């Protein structure tokens, strides 16, 4: 599902990722961890084509992402559900509209989009806030809307950047079990986190990034 | 996604109602002005010879000349003045032309109370040279042969040019206004656009609302400009009819051009602005 070959990323001569080789198979659940500045978010951004690598090849779902034309990018991104660290919700749209909008982009008919959006909101305990605007929600609620949006169209790959950062322990655990369910249904899940409690809650492959390189690749705890 | 584009475009318009109105008016005024320029040119053209630099001098021949004598006279003068282009105006055409200046001529001719003498037209670069015909016994009268007609034509041409240039400048300003508005809206919605791209929205989905948001004031401008031209033509027609001149009518082709300009120009401005600001998705 994901393959990186000799990937490096530099910002103003500062190396964030160094000659990274990595493979994640379809259906895997992978934690990506490491200290702040280790390159977790950068790696995820390379995967959903928000950035190009300075060197190397990035392959996602059989496509070389770093060479994709602008016209093809939306098609790639529709295969990926991204849970952003800063939520990235459309502020002028209600909770429900934030989700139906993405479903409509994916070609789902309006009624079906509404039905599926309500279903996923119910699953995340947000159906009572469906008409609210994102700015009126708490951090945890916004995080859940972002998750609902990423899950709504049942993507083959889910990339989650610190998805539990704004959630209390119960909600965090609920979210992880949700991601596990989705993984169980066949989706590949990559979760970037620096929270060791989360790493220990689920036995899964863990990649530890340190100074832009994979420092450890195996089950957690080592 | 068309429904999305229309809904979002309408929302943009509602948020910026005053700008939309200014944009519609800024487009409508020059389009209307240009339309009136073309209409006046169309109306004045046959009267003052707007095209070409040569002038047409009308020569009335004596009514007692029969057909054979008239044809011989024309042949003789053509041979004597090869630089002139001499043609005879048919009686029907003459009635039509004079009808522009004398609206009741049709009825007069039909009633038999008026008969028209044969009219000859001489097209020449030097209208003054036709003066030599004044002394001929076959000639009843020679029309204006000074360069007044040419001067009038020149003034009309300049006026048409000035109106055209003014319209073009105002129109360029309006198109620039549309482009700047789209540019500002793009900046205002930059975060939203980024999010839309990240969740897989195509450029068409992203740009649609902006195109709708400028197309609506464009459509309003098209309607306003057509109403403006028709109103101005109607107002001027009242004036010309008081002077005994034919009414001014806006040709249908001009109305079509006005409608097309109103609809197309702001959309083109928006398309170009959106294309300029479509940044490369892959940074780095």
PDB file of C-alpha atoms in Angstrom, chain A residues 9 45 48-52 65 68 70 73-74 77-78 84 88-90 92-93 101 104-106 110 149, chain B residues 1 3-4 8 11 15 189 192 195-203 205 207 278-284:
ATOM      1  CA  UNK A   9      13.004  15.920   2.580  1.00  0.00           C
ATOM      2  CA  UNK A  45       2.245  14.944   4.127  1.00  0.00           C
ATOM      3  CA  UNK A  48      -1.154  12.432   0.825  1.00  0.00           C
ATOM      4  CA  UNK A  49       0.840  14.526  -1.633  1.00  0.00           C
ATOM      5  CA  UNK A  50       0.801  17.806   0.204  1.00  0.00           C
ATOM      6  CA  UNK A  51       4.537  17.948  -0.435  1.00  0.00           C
ATOM      7  CA  UNK A  52       7.123  16.513  -2.773  1.00  0.00           C
ATOM      8  CA  UNK A  65       2.773  10.112  -5.692  1.00  0.00           C
ATOM      9  CA  UNK A  68       1.521  12.702 -10.022  1.00  0.00           C
ATOM     10  CA  UNK A  70      -2.088  18.105 -10.455  1.00  0.00           C
ATOM     11  CA  UNK A  73      -4.006  14.372  -7.236  1.00  0.00           C
ATOM     12  CA  UNK A  74      -7.722  14.452  -6.307  1.00  0.00           C
ATOM     13  CA  UNK A  77      -6.606  11.767  -2.222  1.00  0.00           C
ATOM     14  CA  UNK A  78     -10.015  10.190  -2.579  1.00  0.00           C
ATOM     15  CA  UNK A  84      -5.421  16.151  10.382  1.00  0.00           C
ATOM     16  CA  UNK A  88      -8.983  21.220   8.773  1.00  0.00           C
ATOM     17  CA  UNK A  89     -12.745  21.591   8.887  1.00  0.00           C
ATOM     18  CA  UNK A  90     -14.624  23.922   6.552  1.00  0.00           C
ATOM     19  CA  UNK A  92     -18.594  28.008   6.937  1.00  0.00           C
ATOM     20  CA  UNK A  93     -20.167  24.564   6.731  1.00  0.00           C
ATOM     21  CA  UNK A 101     -19.322  17.674   1.051  1.00  0.00           C
ATOM     22  CA  UNK A 104     -20.424  14.474  -2.730  1.00  0.00           C
ATOM     23  CA  UNK A 105     -16.866  14.977  -4.057  1.00  0.00           C
ATOM     24  CA  UNK A 106     -16.606  11.195  -4.114  1.00  0.00           C
ATOM     25  CA  UNK A 110     -27.009  13.797  -2.010  1.00  0.00           C
ATOM     26  CA  UNK A 149     -15.109  12.991   7.634  1.00  0.00           C
TER      27      UNK A 149
ATOM     28  CA  UNK B   1     -21.165  19.411  -8.354  1.00  0.00           C
ATOM     29  CA  UNK B   3     -25.511  22.364  -7.557  1.00  0.00           C
ATOM     30  CA  UNK B   4     -22.592  22.860  -5.195  1.00  0.00           C
ATOM     31  CA  UNK B   8     -21.562  28.303  -3.035  1.00  0.00           C
ATOM     32  CA  UNK B  11     -23.367  32.432  -1.000  1.00  0.00           C
ATOM     33  CA  UNK B  15     -21.694  37.948   1.288  1.00  0.00           C
ATOM     34  CA  UNK B 189     -11.024  31.433   1.123  1.00  0.00           C
ATOM     35  CA  UNK B 192     -10.995  26.479   2.675  1.00  0.00           C
ATOM     36  CA  UNK B 195      -8.855  21.832   2.748  1.00  0.00           C
ATOM     37  CA  UNK B 196     -11.015  21.118  -0.280  1.00  0.00           C
ATOM     38  CA  UNK B 197      -7.938  20.102  -2.247  1.00  0.00           C
ATOM     39  CA  UNK B 198      -6.695  17.893   0.577  1.00  0.00           C
ATOM     40  CA  UNK B 199      -9.965  15.976   0.745  1.00  0.00           C
ATOM     41  CA  UNK B 200      -9.873  15.294  -2.984  1.00  0.00           C
ATOM     42  CA  UNK B 201     -11.858  18.129  -4.567  1.00  0.00           C
ATOM     43  CA  UNK B 202     -11.017  18.733  -8.213  1.00  0.00           C
ATOM     44  CA  UNK B 203     -10.107  22.185  -9.495  1.00  0.00           C
ATOM     45  CA  UNK B 205     -15.254  21.851  -7.898  1.00  0.00           C
ATOM     46  CA  UNK B 207     -13.371  27.058  -9.118  1.00  0.00           C
ATOM     47  CA  UNK B 278      -3.885  27.699  -8.986  1.00  0.00           C
ATOM     48  CA  UNK B 279      -0.702  26.892  -7.142  1.00  0.00           C
ATOM     49  CA  UNK B 280       1.158  23.675  -7.625  1.00  0.00           C
ATOM     50  CA  UNK B 281      -0.325  21.124  -5.253  1.00  0.00           C
ATOM     51  CA  UNK B 282       2.956  19.459  -4.514  1.00  0.00           C
ATOM     52  CA  UNK B 283       5.144  21.865  -2.615  1.00  0.00           C
ATOM     53  CA  UNK B 284       8.829  21.415  -2.254  1.00  0.00           C
TER      54      UNK B 284
END
